[in-house]
PDB file of C-alpha atoms in Angstrom:
ATOM      1  CA  UNK T   1      -3.101  -4.446  -1.687  1.00  0.00           C
ATOM      2  CA  UNK T   2       0.662  -4.365  -2.605  1.00  0.00           C
ATOM      3  CA  UNK T   3       2.509  -5.682  -4.233  1.00  0.00           C
ATOM      4  CA  UNK T   4      -0.469  -7.414  -5.644  1.00  0.00           C
ATOM      5  CA  UNK T   5      -1.769  -4.499  -6.884  1.00  0.00           C
ATOM      6  CA  UNK T   6       0.424  -1.390  -8.515  1.00  0.00           C
ATOM      7  CA  UNK T   7       1.851   0.971  -6.545  1.00  0.00           C
ATOM      8  CA  UNK T   8       1.715   3.295  -9.663  1.00  0.00           C
ATOM      9  CA  UNK T   9      -2.010   4.901  -9.014  1.00  0.00           C
ATOM     10  CA  UNK T  10      -0.249   6.407  -5.480  1.00  0.00           C
ATOM     11  CA  UNK T  11       2.467   8.037  -7.385  1.00  0.00           C
ATOM     12  CA  UNK T  12      -0.065   9.282 -10.145  1.00  0.00           C
ATOM     13  CA  UNK T  13      -2.261  10.765  -7.348  1.00  0.00           C
ATOM     14  CA  UNK T  14       0.972  12.806  -6.149  1.00  0.00           C
ATOM     15  CA  UNK T  15       1.964  13.701  -9.487  1.00  0.00           C
ATOM     16  CA  UNK T  16      -1.678  14.708 -10.763  1.00  0.00           C
ATOM     17  CA  UNK T  17      -2.311  16.733  -7.558  1.00  0.00           C
ATOM     18  CA  UNK T  18       1.236  18.641  -8.126  1.00  0.00           C
ATOM     19  CA  UNK T  19       0.328  19.663 -11.660  1.00  0.00           C
ATOM     20  CA  UNK T  20      -3.341  20.179 -10.934  1.00  0.00           C
ATOM     21  CA  UNK T  21      -4.282  24.232 -10.767  1.00  0.00           C
ATOM     22  CA  UNK T  22      -7.577  23.447  -8.651  1.00  0.00           C
ATOM     23  CA  UNK T  23      -5.268  21.834  -5.945  1.00  0.00           C
ATOM     24  CA  UNK T  24      -4.268  24.253  -3.297  1.00  0.00           C
ATOM     25  CA  UNK T  25      -2.386  22.274  -0.610  1.00  0.00           C
ATOM     26  CA  UNK T  26      -0.568  18.921  -0.497  1.00  0.00           C
ATOM     27  CA  UNK T  27       0.569  17.427   2.898  1.00  0.00           C
ATOM     28  CA  UNK T  28       2.331  13.982   3.509  1.00  0.00           C
ATOM     29  CA  UNK T  29       4.155  12.162   5.602  1.00  0.00           C
ATOM     30  CA  UNK T  30       7.536  10.607   4.638  1.00  0.00           C
ATOM     31  CA  UNK T  31       9.095   7.715   6.529  1.00  0.00           C
ATOM     32  CA  UNK T  32      11.114   5.662   4.254  1.00  0.00           C
ATOM     33  CA  UNK T  33      10.827   7.015   0.518  1.00  0.00           C
ATOM     34  CA  UNK T  34      14.067   5.670  -0.647  1.00  0.00           C
ATOM     35  CA  UNK T  35      16.407   7.080  -3.548  1.00  0.00           C
ATOM     36  CA  UNK T  36      15.257   8.717  -6.581  1.00  0.00           C
ATOM     37  CA  UNK T  37      11.822   9.178  -5.089  1.00  0.00           C
ATOM     38  CA  UNK T  38       8.993  10.371  -7.675  1.00  0.00           C
ATOM     39  CA  UNK T  39       6.784  10.691  -4.658  1.00  0.00           C
ATOM     40  CA  UNK T  40       9.585  13.700  -3.365  1.00  0.00           C
ATOM     41  CA  UNK T  41       9.734  14.789  -6.913  1.00  0.00           C
ATOM     42  CA  UNK T  42       5.900  15.568  -7.406  1.00  0.00           C
ATOM     43  CA  UNK T  43       6.097  17.434  -3.924  1.00  0.00           C
ATOM     44  CA  UNK T  44       8.844  19.658  -5.274  1.00  0.00           C
ATOM     45  CA  UNK T  45       7.049  20.158  -8.547  1.00  0.00           C
ATOM     46  CA  UNK T  46       3.956  21.203  -6.387  1.00  0.00           C
ATOM     47  CA  UNK T  47       6.203  23.731  -4.523  1.00  0.00           C
ATOM     48  CA  UNK T  48       7.194  24.965  -7.752  1.00  0.00           C
ATOM     49  CA  UNK T  49       3.660  25.239  -9.082  1.00  0.00           C
ATOM     50  CA  UNK T  50       2.837  27.506  -6.052  1.00  0.00           C
ATOM     51  CA  UNK T  51       0.903  24.989  -4.041  1.00  0.00           C
ATOM     52  CA  UNK T  52       1.377  25.098  -0.020  1.00  0.00           C
ATOM     53  CA  UNK T  53       3.360  21.657   0.523  1.00  0.00           C
ATOM     54  CA  UNK T  54       4.016  20.294   4.049  1.00  0.00           C
ATOM     55  CA  UNK T  55       5.640  17.124   4.907  1.00  0.00           C
ATOM     56  CA  UNK T  56       6.548  15.792   7.999  1.00  0.00           C
ATOM     57  CA  UNK T  57       9.945  13.430   7.506  1.00  0.00           C
ATOM     58  CA  UNK T  58      10.611  11.198  10.193  1.00  0.00           C
ATOM     59  CA  UNK T  59      14.363  11.173  11.206  1.00  0.00           C
ATOM     60  CA  UNK T  60      14.130   8.037  13.008  1.00  0.00           C
ATOM     61  CA  UNK T  61      13.498   5.608  10.191  1.00  0.00           C
ATOM     62  CA  UNK T  62      16.120   3.284  11.117  1.00  0.00           C
ATOM     63  CA  UNK T  63      18.943   2.930   8.444  1.00  0.00           C
ATOM     64  CA  UNK T  64      17.510   5.673   6.465  1.00  0.00           C
ATOM     65  CA  UNK T  65      18.338   8.606   8.891  1.00  0.00           C
ATOM     66  CA  UNK T  66      20.868   9.896   6.559  1.00  0.00           C
ATOM     67  CA  UNK T  67      18.533   9.774   3.401  1.00  0.00           C
ATOM     68  CA  UNK T  68      15.761  11.314   5.121  1.00  0.00           C
ATOM     69  CA  UNK T  69      17.903  14.231   6.595  1.00  0.00           C
ATOM     70  CA  UNK T  70      18.859  14.652   2.662  1.00  0.00           C
ATOM     71  CA  UNK T  71      15.194  14.863   1.446  1.00  0.00           C
ATOM     72  CA  UNK T  72      14.391  17.240   4.309  1.00  0.00           C
ATOM     73  CA  UNK T  73      16.907  19.680   3.429  1.00  0.00           C
ATOM     74  CA  UNK T  74      15.939  19.416  -0.409  1.00  0.00           C
ATOM     75  CA  UNK T  75      12.287  19.955   0.509  1.00  0.00           C
ATOM     76  CA  UNK T  76      13.254  23.099   2.931  1.00  0.00           C
ATOM     77  CA  UNK T  77      15.399  24.729   0.235  1.00  0.00           C
ATOM     78  CA  UNK T  78      12.416  24.453  -2.203  1.00  0.00           C
ATOM     79  CA  UNK T  79      10.202  26.277   0.344  1.00  0.00           C
ATOM     80  CA  UNK T  80       8.196  23.186   1.624  1.00  0.00           C
ATOM     81  CA  UNK T  81       7.130  23.384   4.898  1.00  0.00           C
ATOM     82  CA  UNK T  82       9.005  20.233   6.859  1.00  0.00           C
ATOM     83  CA  UNK T  83       8.256  19.282  10.275  1.00  0.00           C
ATOM     84  CA  UNK T  84      10.284  16.395  11.954  1.00  0.00           C
ATOM     85  CA  UNK T  85       7.498  14.985  14.338  1.00  0.00           C
ATOM     86  CA  UNK T  86       6.534  15.172  18.066  1.00  0.00           C
ATOM     87  CA  UNK T  87       9.241  15.228  20.438  1.00  0.00           C
ATOM     88  CA  UNK T  88       9.740  11.676  22.215  1.00  0.00           C
ATOM     89  CA  UNK T  89       7.390  10.160  19.580  1.00  0.00           C
ATOM     90  CA  UNK T  90       8.101   8.235  16.304  1.00  0.00           C
ATOM     91  CA  UNK T  91       5.972   9.140  13.904  1.00  0.00           C
ATOM     92  CA  UNK T  92       4.824   5.876  11.785  1.00  0.00           C
ATOM     93  CA  UNK T  93       2.064   7.257   9.849  1.00  0.00           C
ATOM     94  CA  UNK T  94       1.831   7.198   6.243  1.00  0.00           C
ATOM     95  CA  UNK T  95      -0.955   9.597   4.774  1.00  0.00           C
ATOM     96  CA  UNK T  96      -1.347  12.166   2.323  1.00  0.00           C
ATOM     97  CA  UNK T  97      -4.066  15.163   2.117  1.00  0.00           C
ATOM     98  CA  UNK T  98      -4.636  16.797  -0.900  1.00  0.00           C
ATOM     99  CA  UNK T  99      -7.080  19.937  -0.826  1.00  0.00           C
ATOM    100  CA  UNK T 100      -8.739  21.105  -4.141  1.00  0.00           C
ATOM    101  CA  UNK T 101     -11.070  24.212  -4.905  1.00  0.00           C
ATOM    102  CA  UNK T 102     -14.094  22.350  -6.773  1.00  0.00           C
ATOM    103  CA  UNK T 103     -17.070  24.530  -7.520  1.00  0.00           C
ATOM    104  CA  UNK T 104     -16.485  27.400  -4.822  1.00  0.00           C
ATOM    105  CA  UNK T 105     -15.718  24.871  -1.961  1.00  0.00           C
ATOM    106  CA  UNK T 106     -12.767  22.997  -0.653  1.00  0.00           C
ATOM    107  CA  UNK T 107     -12.520  18.932  -1.127  1.00  0.00           C
ATOM    108  CA  UNK T 108     -10.199  17.000   0.711  1.00  0.00           C
ATOM    109  CA  UNK T 109      -8.457  13.837  -1.023  1.00  0.00           C
ATOM    110  CA  UNK T 110      -6.396  11.406   1.175  1.00  0.00           C
ATOM    111  CA  UNK T 111      -4.514   8.331   0.929  1.00  0.00           C
ATOM    112  CA  UNK T 112      -3.844   6.572   4.111  1.00  0.00           C
ATOM    113  CA  UNK T 113      -1.528   3.119   3.817  1.00  0.00           C
ATOM    114  CA  UNK T 114       0.608   0.954   5.686  1.00  0.00           C
ATOM    115  CA  UNK T 115       3.644   1.254   3.308  1.00  0.00           C
ATOM    116  CA  UNK T 116       6.177   3.684   3.204  1.00  0.00           C
ATOM    117  CA  UNK T 117       5.771   5.669  -0.132  1.00  0.00           C
ATOM    118  CA  UNK T 118       8.647   3.785  -1.380  1.00  0.00           C
ATOM    119  CA  UNK T 119       8.397   2.245  -4.972  1.00  0.00           C
ATOM    120  CA  UNK T 120      10.945  -0.561  -4.267  1.00  0.00           C
ATOM    121  CA  UNK T 121       9.316  -2.046  -1.024  1.00  0.00           C
ATOM    122  CA  UNK T 122       6.058  -1.445  -2.604  1.00  0.00           C
ATOM    123  CA  UNK T 123       7.061  -4.454  -4.861  1.00  0.00           C
ATOM    124  CA  UNK T 124       8.290  -6.146  -1.820  1.00  0.00           C
ATOM    125  CA  UNK T 125       6.028  -6.048   1.314  1.00  0.00           C
ATOM    126  CA  UNK T 126       2.546  -6.663   1.845  1.00  0.00           C
ATOM    127  CA  UNK T 127       0.715  -3.366   2.612  1.00  0.00           C
ATOM    128  CA  UNK T 128      -2.764  -1.879   2.372  1.00  0.00           C
ATOM    129  CA  UNK T 129      -3.683   1.551   0.916  1.00  0.00           C
ATOM    130  CA  UNK T 130      -6.901   3.497   1.216  1.00  0.00           C
ATOM    131  CA  UNK T 131      -7.697   6.472  -1.429  1.00  0.00           C
ATOM    132  CA  UNK T 132     -10.905   8.256  -0.527  1.00  0.00           C
ATOM    133  CA  UNK T 133     -12.650  11.692  -0.531  1.00  0.00           C
ATOM    134  CA  UNK T 134     -14.633  10.761   2.599  1.00  0.00           C
ATOM    135  CA  UNK T 135     -15.475  13.915   4.336  1.00  0.00           C
ATOM    136  CA  UNK T 136     -15.059  12.587   7.724  1.00  0.00           C
ATOM    137  CA  UNK T 137     -12.058  10.838   7.469  1.00  0.00           C
ATOM    138  CA  UNK T 138     -10.650  14.122   5.056  1.00  0.00           C
ATOM    139  CA  UNK T 139     -11.353  16.050   8.329  1.00  0.00           C
ATOM    140  CA  UNK T 140      -9.790  13.542  10.600  1.00  0.00           C
ATOM    141  CA  UNK T 141      -6.454  13.564   8.403  1.00  0.00           C
ATOM    142  CA  UNK T 142      -6.674  17.322   8.309  1.00  0.00           C
ATOM    143  CA  UNK T 143      -6.675  17.422  12.041  1.00  0.00           C
ATOM    144  CA  UNK T 144      -3.853  15.029  12.554  1.00  0.00           C
ATOM    145  CA  UNK T 145      -1.603  17.199   9.951  1.00  0.00           C
ATOM    146  CA  UNK T 146      -2.416  20.245  11.873  1.00  0.00           C
ATOM    147  CA  UNK T 147      -1.014  18.511  15.067  1.00  0.00           C
ATOM    148  CA  UNK T 148       1.922  17.330  13.160  1.00  0.00           C
ATOM    149  CA  UNK T 149       3.009  20.317  11.496  1.00  0.00           C
ATOM    150  CA  UNK T 150       2.159  22.939  14.325  1.00  0.00           C
ATOM    151  CA  UNK T 151       2.208  23.203  18.253  1.00  0.00           C
ATOM    152  CA  UNK T 152      -1.549  22.045  18.252  1.00  0.00           C
ATOM    153  CA  UNK T 153      -3.376  19.393  19.852  1.00  0.00           C
ATOM    154  CA  UNK T 154      -5.265  17.106  17.740  1.00  0.00           C
ATOM    155  CA  UNK T 155      -9.159  17.169  18.313  1.00  0.00           C
ATOM    156  CA  UNK T 156     -11.737  14.611  18.533  1.00  0.00           C
ATOM    157  CA  UNK T 157     -11.188  12.209  15.599  1.00  0.00           C
ATOM    158  CA  UNK T 158     -14.545  10.957  14.474  1.00  0.00           C
ATOM    159  CA  UNK T 159     -12.940   7.654  11.947  1.00  0.00           C
ATOM    160  CA  UNK T 160      -9.310   7.577  13.021  1.00  0.00           C
ATOM    161  CA  UNK T 161      -7.539   6.245  16.011  1.00  0.00           C
ATOM    162  CA  UNK T 162      -4.087   7.819  16.601  1.00  0.00           C
ATOM    163  CA  UNK T 163      -1.618   6.552  18.669  1.00  0.00           C
ATOM    164  CA  UNK T 164      -0.743   6.873  21.509  1.00  0.00           C
ATOM    165  CA  UNK T 165      -3.634   9.239  22.159  1.00  0.00           C
ATOM    166  CA  UNK T 166      -6.639   7.055  21.213  1.00  0.00           C
ATOM    167  CA  UNK T 167      -4.900   3.731  20.208  1.00  0.00           C
ATOM    168  CA  UNK T 168      -2.636   1.822  22.426  1.00  0.00           C
TER     169      UNK T 168
END
């Protein structure tokens, strides 16, 4: 619970994933990350370390549109797969998917939160975050990212509700 608990473990999670040689992929939504973002720096580092990095940048984040366009350009220039959401919908999801090779199989680590992956607002607003390696939740987040980063439709989710499709 932020700001009651530190936001540092979320930043540490992304930084560790960016430098971990067993991490293959990092996918994340960016809504309002703020200036000098250690989250974006870690995503850029991950790309420098030859990881597959995909990011959805919401361009309709009120008052942060110009900053988000700037981050998107920097990420694209570095070779990150950047998307901008679904036409006609505002993507307000806050999630990270890390795929790691472990003992010959793939394991998914997920962070889902209500906050914006922004260090400043994490100290101001009350938000909740969940960090898990639950298989079903990881598969749900994988499906959501498939939809957000391609033209695919999300399949049936087992644990998540996704607005406007299964949550109104």
